[in-house]
Amino acid sequence: MTSWQPGRILFLLALLLTSAHGISSNLEECLVLQSPEGSTVSCHRVTKFPSPLPADTVHLSVEFSNLTELPARALERCQRLRELHLSSNRLQELSSGLLTPVSGLRVLDLTHNELRGLPLGLFRASAALHTLVLRANQLQNVSALWLWGLRSLEHLDLAENELRVLPDGLVLSLISLSTLDLGYNLLETLPTSLLMGPRRLQRLHLEGNRLRRLGFGMLALQPFLRVLFLNDNRLTEVVPSAFQSLRELDMLDLSNNSLSSTPPGLWASLGRPARDMQDGFDLSHNPWVCNEDLQDLYRWLRANKHKMFSKNDTRCEGPEALRGRRLLDVAELESL
C-alpha cells in the first residue's frame, strides 16, 4: 500500500484548489524531488514560472526558459527556500519584494539574463544570502545601495557585464565578502576605496577589462588577499607600492597586458625570500624590454622561477638583440 507524506497530500490539495479557482498549474513541466530536507524543483525550458510550488521547496531552478519577468509574489509559498537559480532566461527587471518571503535564501544565481539594474530594497530580508551571481547581464552601472544589508555575502559575481565605472564604497557593507569578480567588463580605472568594507577578501578578479595603470592604495585595504587576476587588461604601469601589503598572495596573473618594465621594489613583498607563492604567477604575453631596468625583476624571477607559469610565452620584445629570448633565460644570464 502506498504511503502518502503529509507534505505531498497538501501539495496535491493545493493543485486542486488552484484549478478550482481558475489558476493553471505548470508544475508538471518540472522535475520535483523530495527529501527529508525539503523539495527540489528543477524546471528547464518552461513557458512560464512554475506555480504553485511545494511549500517545502528548498532548492528551485528555473533555467533556460526565456522568461522575461517573474510574478511579484512568485516565492510567497516557499518560505524555506535556500537556493534560487534563474540563469539563462531573459529577465529584464525584478520586483523589490520578490525575496521578502525567503529570508533564509543563501544562493541567488541570475547568470545570463538581461538585467540593467536591481531595485532598491531587493535584499532587505536577505541577511542570510552568501552567494550572488549577476554574471553576463546588461549592467552598465552598479550601486552600493543595491547591496546594502548583505552582511553574510561571501561571493559576488558581476563579471561579463558592461560596467565602465564603479562607485566609491561599492562593497562597503559586505563585511563577509571573500570573492569579488569584476572580470570582463569595460573598466578603465578603479576607485581607491573600491575594496573598503570586507574584513578578509581572498580572491579578486579584474581580468578582461581596460585597466592601464595599477596605483597605490586600493589593494592595501585587503592584506589577506590570496588570488589576484589582472590578466587581459591594457596595463602599462604598476606603481612600486601596488603589492606592498599583499604578504599572503599565492596567485598573481599579469599575463596579456602591455607591460614592458616594472619598477624596483614592486616584487619585494611577494614570494621568496619571505615565503613561497603557493599557486604561482604568470607574466606571459607582455612586451618586455629586457634591459637594466628589469634588474629587480630578474632577481625576483631567479628566486621564484619554480612558481612561474608560461615560461616559454614570457619573452623579450626588445632590445632587438634579445627579441624573442625567454625572459627567464635572460634573468639567469644576468646572474653570471
mmCIF file of C-alpha atoms in Angstrom:
data_model
loop_
_atom_site.group_PDB
_atom_site.id
_atom_site.type_symbol
_atom_site.label_atom_id
_atom_site.label_comp_id
_atom_site.label_asym_id
_atom_site.label_seq_id
_atom_site.Cartn_x
_atom_site.Cartn_y
_atom_site.Cartn_z
ATOM 1 C CA MET A 1 0.000 0.000 0.000
ATOM 2 C CA THR A 2 1.383 3.394 -0.947
ATOM 3 C CA SER A 3 2.179 5.693 1.998
ATOM 4 C CA TRP A 4 1.384 9.369 1.431
ATOM 5 C CA GLN A 5 3.534 12.016 3.047
ATOM 6 C CA PRO A 6 1.534 14.875 4.596
ATOM 7 C CA GLY A 7 3.511 17.395 2.544
ATOM 8 C CA ARG A 8 2.625 15.575 -0.677
ATOM 9 C CA ILE A 9 -1.085 15.474 0.265
ATOM 10 C CA LEU A 10 -1.066 19.219 0.977
ATOM 11 C CA PHE A 11 0.660 19.852 -2.351
ATOM 12 C CA LEU A 12 -1.993 17.872 -4.253
ATOM 13 C CA LEU A 13 -4.754 19.694 -2.401
ATOM 14 C CA ALA A 14 -3.152 22.985 -3.405
ATOM 15 C CA LEU A 15 -3.191 21.878 -7.037
ATOM 16 C CA LEU A 16 -6.902 21.069 -6.774
ATOM 17 C CA LEU A 17 -7.683 24.398 -5.124
ATOM 18 C CA THR A 18 -5.791 26.425 -7.705
ATOM 19 C CA SER A 19 -7.561 24.571 -10.516
ATOM 20 C CA ALA A 20 -10.905 25.244 -8.847
ATOM 21 C CA HIS A 21 -10.125 28.950 -8.787
ATOM 22 C CA GLY A 22 -9.128 29.030 -12.439
ATOM 23 C CA ILE A 23 -5.380 29.218 -11.793
ATOM 24 C CA SER A 24 -3.469 26.926 -14.096
ATOM 25 C CA SER A 25 -0.528 24.879 -12.874
ATOM 26 C CA ASN A 26 2.531 24.199 -14.983
ATOM 27 C CA LEU A 27 4.482 22.295 -12.356
ATOM 28 C CA GLU A 28 4.062 19.149 -14.436
ATOM 29 C CA GLU A 29 6.757 20.593 -16.725
ATOM 30 C CA CYS A 30 9.239 20.402 -13.840
ATOM 31 C CA LEU A 31 11.093 17.674 -12.008
ATOM 32 C CA VAL A 32 10.190 17.575 -8.297
ATOM 33 C CA LEU A 33 12.401 15.561 -5.964
ATOM 34 C CA GLN A 34 11.511 15.176 -2.314
ATOM 35 C CA SER A 35 13.807 14.537 0.622
ATOM 36 C CA PRO A 36 13.654 14.930 4.404
ATOM 37 C CA GLU A 37 15.212 18.390 3.985
ATOM 38 C CA GLY A 38 12.518 19.537 1.552
ATOM 39 C CA SER A 39 11.636 19.565 -2.133
ATOM 40 C CA THR A 40 13.975 20.311 -5.027
ATOM 41 C CA VAL A 41 12.181 21.709 -8.076
ATOM 42 C CA SER A 42 14.014 21.838 -11.428
ATOM 43 C CA CYS A 43 12.379 23.429 -14.458
ATOM 44 C CA HIS A 44 14.104 23.787 -17.825
ATOM 45 C CA ARG A 45 12.561 25.348 -20.926
ATOM 46 C CA VAL A 46 9.217 26.070 -19.289
ATOM 47 C CA THR A 47 6.834 28.616 -20.791
ATOM 48 C CA LYS A 48 6.066 30.392 -17.515
ATOM 49 C CA PHE A 49 7.173 30.472 -13.895
ATOM 50 C CA PRO A 50 6.011 27.290 -12.087
ATOM 51 C CA SER A 51 3.048 27.632 -9.781
ATOM 52 C CA PRO A 52 2.029 26.594 -7.221
ATOM 53 C CA LEU A 53 5.345 25.499 -5.731
ATOM 54 C CA PRO A 54 5.550 22.954 -2.917
ATOM 55 C CA ALA A 55 5.570 24.783 0.410
ATOM 56 C CA ASP A 56 8.675 22.839 1.485
ATOM 57 C CA THR A 57 10.756 23.832 -1.569
ATOM 58 C CA VAL A 58 14.382 24.398 -0.555
ATOM 59 C CA HIS A 59 16.037 24.375 -3.999
ATOM 60 C CA LEU A 60 14.419 25.930 -7.076
ATOM 61 C CA SER A 61 15.893 26.059 -10.587
ATOM 62 C CA VAL A 62 14.020 27.726 -13.444
ATOM 63 C CA GLU A 63 16.620 27.945 -16.195
ATOM 64 C CA PHE A 64 16.950 28.091 -19.997
ATOM 65 C CA SER A 65 13.331 29.203 -20.241
ATOM 66 C CA ASN A 66 13.394 32.676 -21.860
ATOM 67 C CA LEU A 67 11.312 34.150 -19.041
ATOM 68 C CA THR A 68 11.181 37.952 -19.266
ATOM 69 C CA GLU A 69 9.566 38.587 -15.875
ATOM 70 C CA LEU A 70 8.656 36.917 -12.591
ATOM 71 C CA PRO A 71 5.391 37.314 -10.690
ATOM 72 C CA ALA A 72 5.921 39.717 -7.776
ATOM 73 C CA ARG A 73 4.652 37.029 -5.367
ATOM 74 C CA ALA A 74 6.382 34.108 -7.095
ATOM 75 C CA LEU A 75 8.123 32.896 -3.922
ATOM 76 C CA GLU A 76 5.394 33.605 -1.411
ATOM 77 C CA ARG A 77 4.622 29.921 -0.773
ATOM 78 C CA CYS A 78 8.183 28.623 -0.363
ATOM 79 C CA GLN A 79 9.483 30.358 2.742
ATOM 80 C CA ARG A 80 12.056 27.598 3.333
ATOM 81 C CA LEU A 81 13.847 28.287 0.038
ATOM 82 C CA ARG A 82 17.645 28.148 0.299
ATOM 83 C CA GLU A 83 18.797 28.240 -3.351
ATOM 84 C CA LEU A 84 17.254 30.038 -6.322
ATOM 85 C CA HIS A 85 18.730 29.511 -9.796
ATOM 86 C CA LEU A 86 17.306 31.657 -12.606
ATOM 87 C CA SER A 87 20.132 31.545 -15.145
ATOM 88 C CA SER A 88 19.744 31.725 -18.912
ATOM 89 C CA ASN A 89 16.415 33.483 -19.062
ATOM 90 C CA ARG A 90 15.640 36.968 -20.399
ATOM 91 C CA LEU A 91 14.734 38.677 -17.143
ATOM 92 C CA GLN A 92 14.840 42.455 -17.509
ATOM 93 C CA GLU A 93 13.754 43.536 -14.027
ATOM 94 C CA LEU A 94 12.841 42.148 -10.619
ATOM 95 C CA SER A 95 10.212 43.196 -8.115
ATOM 96 C CA SER A 96 11.634 44.852 -4.994
ATOM 97 C CA GLY A 97 9.615 42.473 -2.819
ATOM 98 C CA LEU A 98 10.496 39.268 -4.680
ATOM 99 C CA LEU A 99 12.837 37.926 -1.990
ATOM 100 C CA THR A 100 10.998 39.190 1.080
ATOM 101 C CA PRO A 101 9.261 35.818 1.808
ATOM 102 C CA VAL A 102 12.539 33.838 1.584
ATOM 103 C CA SER A 103 14.662 35.313 4.353
ATOM 104 C CA GLY A 104 16.749 32.121 4.583
ATOM 105 C CA LEU A 105 17.896 32.262 0.948
ATOM 106 C CA ARG A 106 21.626 31.505 0.638
ATOM 107 C CA VAL A 107 22.254 31.327 -3.129
ATOM 108 C CA LEU A 108 20.826 33.535 -5.896
ATOM 109 C CA ASP A 109 22.036 32.870 -9.444
ATOM 110 C CA LEU A 110 20.884 35.286 -12.163
ATOM 111 C CA THR A 111 23.554 34.466 -14.761
ATOM 112 C CA HIS A 112 22.777 35.215 -18.435
ATOM 113 C CA ASN A 113 19.753 37.453 -18.176
ATOM 114 C CA GLU A 114 19.059 40.984 -19.431
ATOM 115 C CA LEU A 115 19.060 42.889 -16.147
ATOM 116 C CA ARG A 116 20.113 46.544 -16.368
ATOM 117 C CA GLY A 117 19.720 47.208 -12.663
ATOM 118 C CA LEU A 118 18.311 45.988 -9.362
ATOM 119 C CA PRO A 119 15.528 47.618 -7.347
ATOM 120 C CA LEU A 120 16.373 49.252 -4.030
ATOM 121 C CA GLY A 121 15.265 47.047 -1.167
ATOM 122 C CA LEU A 122 15.521 43.777 -3.073
ATOM 123 C CA PHE A 123 17.805 42.346 -0.366
ATOM 124 C CA ARG A 124 16.211 43.934 2.694
ATOM 125 C CA ALA A 125 15.300 40.471 4.032
ATOM 126 C CA SER A 126 18.375 38.664 2.639
ATOM 127 C CA ALA A 127 20.775 38.742 5.580
ATOM 128 C CA ALA A 128 21.492 35.009 5.068
ATOM 129 C CA LEU A 129 22.498 35.293 1.383
ATOM 130 C CA HIS A 130 26.111 34.163 0.832
ATOM 131 C CA THR A 131 26.302 33.853 -2.985
ATOM 132 C CA LEU A 132 25.027 36.396 -5.516
ATOM 133 C CA VAL A 133 25.749 35.827 -9.203
ATOM 134 C CA LEU A 134 24.875 38.576 -11.687
ATOM 135 C CA ARG A 135 27.301 37.455 -14.390
ATOM 136 C CA ALA A 136 26.512 38.105 -18.050
ATOM 137 C CA ASN A 137 23.691 40.596 -17.722
ATOM 138 C CA GLN A 138 23.493 44.121 -19.178
ATOM 139 C CA LEU A 139 24.557 46.140 -16.136
ATOM 140 C CA GLN A 140 26.140 49.435 -17.182
ATOM 141 C CA ASN A 141 26.407 50.734 -13.630
ATOM 142 C CA VAL A 142 26.062 49.355 -10.143
ATOM 143 C CA SER A 143 25.101 50.945 -6.858
ATOM 144 C CA ALA A 144 26.334 50.171 -3.347
ATOM 145 C CA LEU A 145 22.752 50.744 -2.207
ATOM 146 C CA TRP A 146 21.608 47.689 -4.147
ATOM 147 C CA LEU A 147 23.807 45.529 -1.938
ATOM 148 C CA TRP A 148 23.017 47.111 1.398
ATOM 149 C CA GLY A 149 22.171 44.569 4.103
ATOM 150 C CA LEU A 150 24.043 41.592 2.626
ATOM 151 C CA ARG A 151 26.225 41.174 5.694
ATOM 152 C CA SER A 152 26.666 37.415 5.141
ATOM 153 C CA LEU A 153 27.554 37.656 1.436
ATOM 154 C CA GLU A 154 30.775 35.781 0.654
ATOM 155 C CA HIS A 155 30.725 35.607 -3.159
ATOM 156 C CA LEU A 156 29.732 38.454 -5.501
ATOM 157 C CA ASP A 157 29.984 37.890 -9.263
ATOM 158 C CA LEU A 158 29.492 40.920 -11.531
ATOM 159 C CA ALA A 159 31.594 39.604 -14.409
ATOM 160 C CA GLU A 160 30.728 39.882 -18.115
ATOM 161 C CA ASN A 161 28.570 42.974 -17.834
ATOM 162 C CA GLU A 162 29.056 46.441 -19.345
ATOM 163 C CA LEU A 163 30.441 48.238 -16.299
ATOM 164 C CA ARG A 164 32.642 51.225 -17.156
ATOM 165 C CA VAL A 165 32.814 52.940 -13.771
ATOM 166 C CA LEU A 166 32.492 51.670 -10.208
ATOM 167 C CA PRO A 167 31.270 53.789 -7.297
ATOM 168 C CA ASP A 168 33.303 54.508 -4.174
ATOM 169 C CA GLY A 169 32.493 52.057 -1.409
ATOM 170 C CA LEU A 170 30.814 49.514 -3.678
ATOM 171 C CA VAL A 171 31.298 46.664 -1.195
ATOM 172 C CA LEU A 172 31.377 48.789 1.958
ATOM 173 C CA SER A 173 28.525 46.877 3.622
ATOM 174 C CA LEU A 174 29.770 43.417 2.554
ATOM 175 C CA ILE A 175 31.888 42.650 5.611
ATOM 176 C CA SER A 176 31.967 38.870 4.968
ATOM 177 C CA LEU A 177 32.929 39.047 1.281
ATOM 178 C CA SER A 178 35.737 36.656 0.298
ATOM 179 C CA THR A 179 35.402 36.615 -3.526
ATOM 180 C CA LEU A 180 34.735 39.600 -5.791
ATOM 181 C CA ASP A 181 34.559 39.003 -9.541
ATOM 182 C CA LEU A 182 34.568 42.093 -11.771
ATOM 183 C CA GLY A 183 36.175 40.370 -14.746
ATOM 184 C CA TYR A 184 35.371 41.047 -18.392
ATOM 185 C CA ASN A 185 33.720 44.422 -18.038
ATOM 186 C CA LEU A 186 34.804 47.743 -19.574
ATOM 187 C CA LEU A 187 36.619 49.221 -16.575
ATOM 188 C CA GLU A 188 39.426 51.674 -17.304
ATOM 189 C CA THR A 189 40.050 52.912 -13.753
ATOM 190 C CA LEU A 190 39.262 51.731 -10.229
ATOM 191 C CA PRO A 191 38.352 53.889 -7.213
ATOM 192 C CA THR A 192 40.883 53.763 -4.388
ATOM 193 C CA SER A 193 38.102 52.895 -1.921
ATOM 194 C CA LEU A 194 36.754 50.031 -4.050
ATOM 195 C CA LEU A 195 37.737 47.315 -1.572
ATOM 196 C CA MET A 196 36.818 49.117 1.632
ATOM 197 C CA GLY A 197 34.463 47.047 3.776
ATOM 198 C CA PRO A 198 35.266 43.308 3.569
ATOM 199 C CA ARG A 199 37.251 42.068 6.544
ATOM 200 C CA ARG A 200 39.117 39.330 4.699
ATOM 201 C CA LEU A 201 38.833 39.359 0.913
ATOM 202 C CA GLN A 202 40.549 36.287 -0.561
ATOM 203 C CA ARG A 203 40.003 36.422 -4.340
ATOM 204 C CA LEU A 204 39.807 39.430 -6.651
ATOM 205 C CA HIS A 205 39.048 39.078 -10.366
ATOM 206 C CA LEU A 206 39.809 42.118 -12.516
ATOM 207 C CA GLU A 207 40.794 40.301 -15.694
ATOM 208 C CA GLY A 208 39.451 41.205 -19.105
ATOM 209 C CA ASN A 209 38.958 44.924 -18.530
ATOM 210 C CA ARG A 210 40.671 48.019 -19.956
ATOM 211 C CA LEU A 211 42.867 48.950 -16.995
ATOM 212 C CA ARG A 212 46.026 50.861 -17.919
ATOM 213 C CA ARG A 213 47.500 51.642 -14.503
ATOM 214 C CA LEU A 214 47.521 49.929 -11.136
ATOM 215 C CA GLY A 215 48.123 52.506 -8.438
ATOM 216 C CA PHE A 216 48.720 52.500 -4.705
ATOM 217 C CA GLY A 217 46.005 52.276 -2.079
ATOM 218 C CA MET A 218 43.256 50.034 -3.402
ATOM 219 C CA LEU A 219 44.945 46.691 -2.702
ATOM 220 C CA ALA A 220 46.393 47.971 0.574
ATOM 221 C CA LEU A 221 42.907 47.665 2.063
ATOM 222 C CA GLN A 222 42.999 43.865 1.686
ATOM 223 C CA PRO A 223 46.251 42.456 3.134
ATOM 224 C CA PHE A 224 44.828 38.906 3.279
ATOM 225 C CA LEU A 225 44.218 38.683 -0.471
ATOM 226 C CA ARG A 226 45.388 35.318 -1.821
ATOM 227 C CA VAL A 227 44.400 35.363 -5.504
ATOM 228 C CA LEU A 228 44.630 38.327 -7.883
ATOM 229 C CA PHE A 229 43.730 38.191 -11.580
ATOM 230 C CA LEU A 230 44.809 41.209 -13.660
ATOM 231 C CA ASN A 231 45.353 39.414 -16.959
ATOM 232 C CA ASP A 232 43.921 40.567 -20.288
ATOM 233 C CA ASN A 233 43.942 44.272 -19.496
ATOM 234 C CA ARG A 234 45.969 47.115 -21.029
ATOM 235 C CA LEU A 235 48.340 47.699 -18.130
ATOM 236 C CA THR A 236 51.433 49.737 -18.959
ATOM 237 C CA GLU A 237 52.249 50.786 -15.398
ATOM 238 C CA VAL A 238 52.183 49.231 -11.949
ATOM 239 C CA VAL A 239 53.395 51.584 -9.217
ATOM 240 C CA PRO A 240 56.180 50.331 -6.883
ATOM 241 C CA SER A 241 53.922 50.064 -3.826
ATOM 242 C CA ALA A 242 50.959 48.412 -5.542
ATOM 243 C CA PHE A 243 51.574 44.978 -3.963
ATOM 244 C CA GLN A 244 53.231 46.219 -0.794
ATOM 245 C CA SER A 245 50.613 44.919 1.650
ATOM 246 C CA LEU A 246 49.925 41.591 -0.109
ATOM 247 C CA ARG A 247 52.131 39.355 2.000
ATOM 248 C CA GLU A 248 49.824 36.342 1.695
ATOM 249 C CA LEU A 249 49.314 36.433 -2.075
ATOM 250 C CA ASP A 250 49.511 32.934 -3.574
ATOM 251 C CA MET A 251 48.425 33.601 -7.156
ATOM 252 C CA LEU A 252 49.103 36.569 -9.444
ATOM 253 C CA ASP A 253 48.191 36.745 -13.127
ATOM 254 C CA LEU A 254 49.539 39.716 -15.112
ATOM 255 C CA SER A 255 49.564 37.985 -18.481
ATOM 256 C CA ASN A 256 48.323 39.596 -21.698
ATOM 257 C CA ASN A 257 48.975 43.198 -20.764
ATOM 258 C CA SER A 258 51.251 45.918 -22.177
ATOM 259 C CA LEU A 259 53.996 45.836 -19.554
ATOM 260 C CA SER A 260 57.499 46.492 -20.831
ATOM 261 C CA SER A 261 59.063 47.064 -17.402
ATOM 262 C CA THR A 262 58.289 47.062 -13.683
ATOM 263 C CA PRO A 263 59.679 49.439 -11.032
ATOM 264 C CA PRO A 264 62.216 48.490 -8.349
ATOM 265 C CA GLY A 265 60.549 47.346 -5.156
ATOM 266 C CA LEU A 266 57.363 46.079 -6.766
ATOM 267 C CA TRP A 267 58.103 42.426 -6.025
ATOM 268 C CA ALA A 268 59.582 42.766 -2.528
ATOM 269 C CA SER A 269 56.509 41.551 -0.626
ATOM 270 C CA LEU A 270 55.703 38.637 -2.949
ATOM 271 C CA GLY A 271 57.097 35.129 -2.965
ATOM 272 C CA ARG A 272 60.636 34.332 -1.902
ATOM 273 C CA PRO A 273 62.655 35.117 0.091
ATOM 274 C CA ALA A 274 59.772 35.747 2.526
ATOM 275 C CA ARG A 275 57.541 32.805 1.518
ATOM 276 C CA ASP A 276 56.514 30.711 -1.464
ATOM 277 C CA MET A 277 53.533 31.693 -3.553
ATOM 278 C CA GLN A 278 51.522 28.508 -3.233
ATOM 279 C CA ASP A 279 49.889 28.644 -6.655
ATOM 280 C CA GLY A 280 52.226 30.721 -8.822
ATOM 281 C CA PHE A 281 52.358 33.701 -11.176
ATOM 282 C CA ASP A 282 52.048 34.451 -14.894
ATOM 283 C CA LEU A 283 53.828 37.324 -16.687
ATOM 284 C CA SER A 284 53.468 35.985 -20.217
ATOM 285 C CA HIS A 285 52.446 37.864 -23.355
ATOM 286 C CA ASN A 286 53.754 41.255 -22.296
ATOM 287 C CA PRO A 287 56.207 43.292 -24.440
ATOM 288 C CA TRP A 288 59.126 43.077 -22.002
ATOM 289 C CA VAL A 289 62.143 45.283 -22.771
ATOM 290 C CA CYS A 290 64.983 43.214 -21.348
ATOM 291 C CA ASN A 291 67.493 45.831 -20.220
ATOM 292 C CA GLU A 292 68.994 47.092 -16.963
ATOM 293 C CA ASP A 293 65.607 48.455 -15.860
ATOM 294 C CA LEU A 294 64.473 44.897 -15.206
ATOM 295 C CA GLN A 295 67.273 44.035 -12.757
ATOM 296 C CA ASP A 296 64.870 43.922 -9.813
ATOM 297 C CA LEU A 297 62.509 41.635 -11.705
ATOM 298 C CA TYR A 298 65.409 39.435 -12.814
ATOM 299 C CA ARG A 299 66.458 38.840 -9.191
ATOM 300 C CA TRP A 300 62.895 38.025 -8.200
ATOM 301 C CA LEU A 301 62.415 35.634 -11.117
ATOM 302 C CA ARG A 302 65.564 33.708 -10.237
ATOM 303 C CA ALA A 303 64.275 33.209 -6.676
ATOM 304 C CA ASN A 304 60.732 32.291 -7.718
ATOM 305 C CA LYS A 305 61.117 30.571 -11.096
ATOM 306 C CA HIS A 306 59.735 27.308 -9.683
ATOM 307 C CA LYS A 307 56.346 29.037 -9.409
ATOM 308 C CA MET A 308 56.366 30.659 -12.856
ATOM 309 C CA PHE A 309 53.677 29.738 -15.389
ATOM 310 C CA SER A 310 54.040 30.010 -19.185
ATOM 311 C CA LYS A 311 57.838 30.327 -19.189
ATOM 312 C CA ASN A 312 58.027 29.754 -22.932
ATOM 313 C CA ASP A 313 55.483 32.511 -23.587
ATOM 314 C CA THR A 314 57.233 35.093 -21.419
ATOM 315 C CA ARG A 315 59.711 36.629 -23.846
ATOM 316 C CA CYS A 316 61.611 39.813 -24.599
ATOM 317 C CA GLU A 317 60.161 42.241 -27.106
ATOM 318 C CA GLY A 318 63.312 44.312 -27.042
ATOM 319 C CA PRO A 319 66.026 45.347 -27.419
ATOM 320 C CA GLU A 320 66.479 43.886 -30.887
ATOM 321 C CA ALA A 321 69.443 41.717 -29.844
ATOM 322 C CA LEU A 322 67.287 39.909 -27.279
ATOM 323 C CA ARG A 323 63.985 39.936 -29.125
ATOM 324 C CA GLY A 324 62.275 36.563 -28.770
ATOM 325 C CA ARG A 325 64.515 35.331 -25.933
ATOM 326 C CA ARG A 326 62.823 33.890 -22.875
ATOM 327 C CA LEU A 327 62.702 36.408 -20.062
ATOM 328 C CA LEU A 328 63.787 33.774 -17.536
ATOM 329 C CA ASP A 329 66.846 32.845 -19.614
ATOM 330 C CA VAL A 330 67.920 36.490 -19.743
ATOM 331 C CA ALA A 331 67.349 36.790 -15.983
ATOM 332 C CA GLU A 332 69.601 33.789 -15.323
ATOM 333 C CA LEU A 333 72.316 35.107 -17.641
ATOM 334 C CA GLU A 334 72.325 38.354 -15.658
ATOM 335 C CA SER A 335 73.363 36.425 -12.558
ATOM 336 C CA LEU A 336 76.569 35.127 -14.168
#
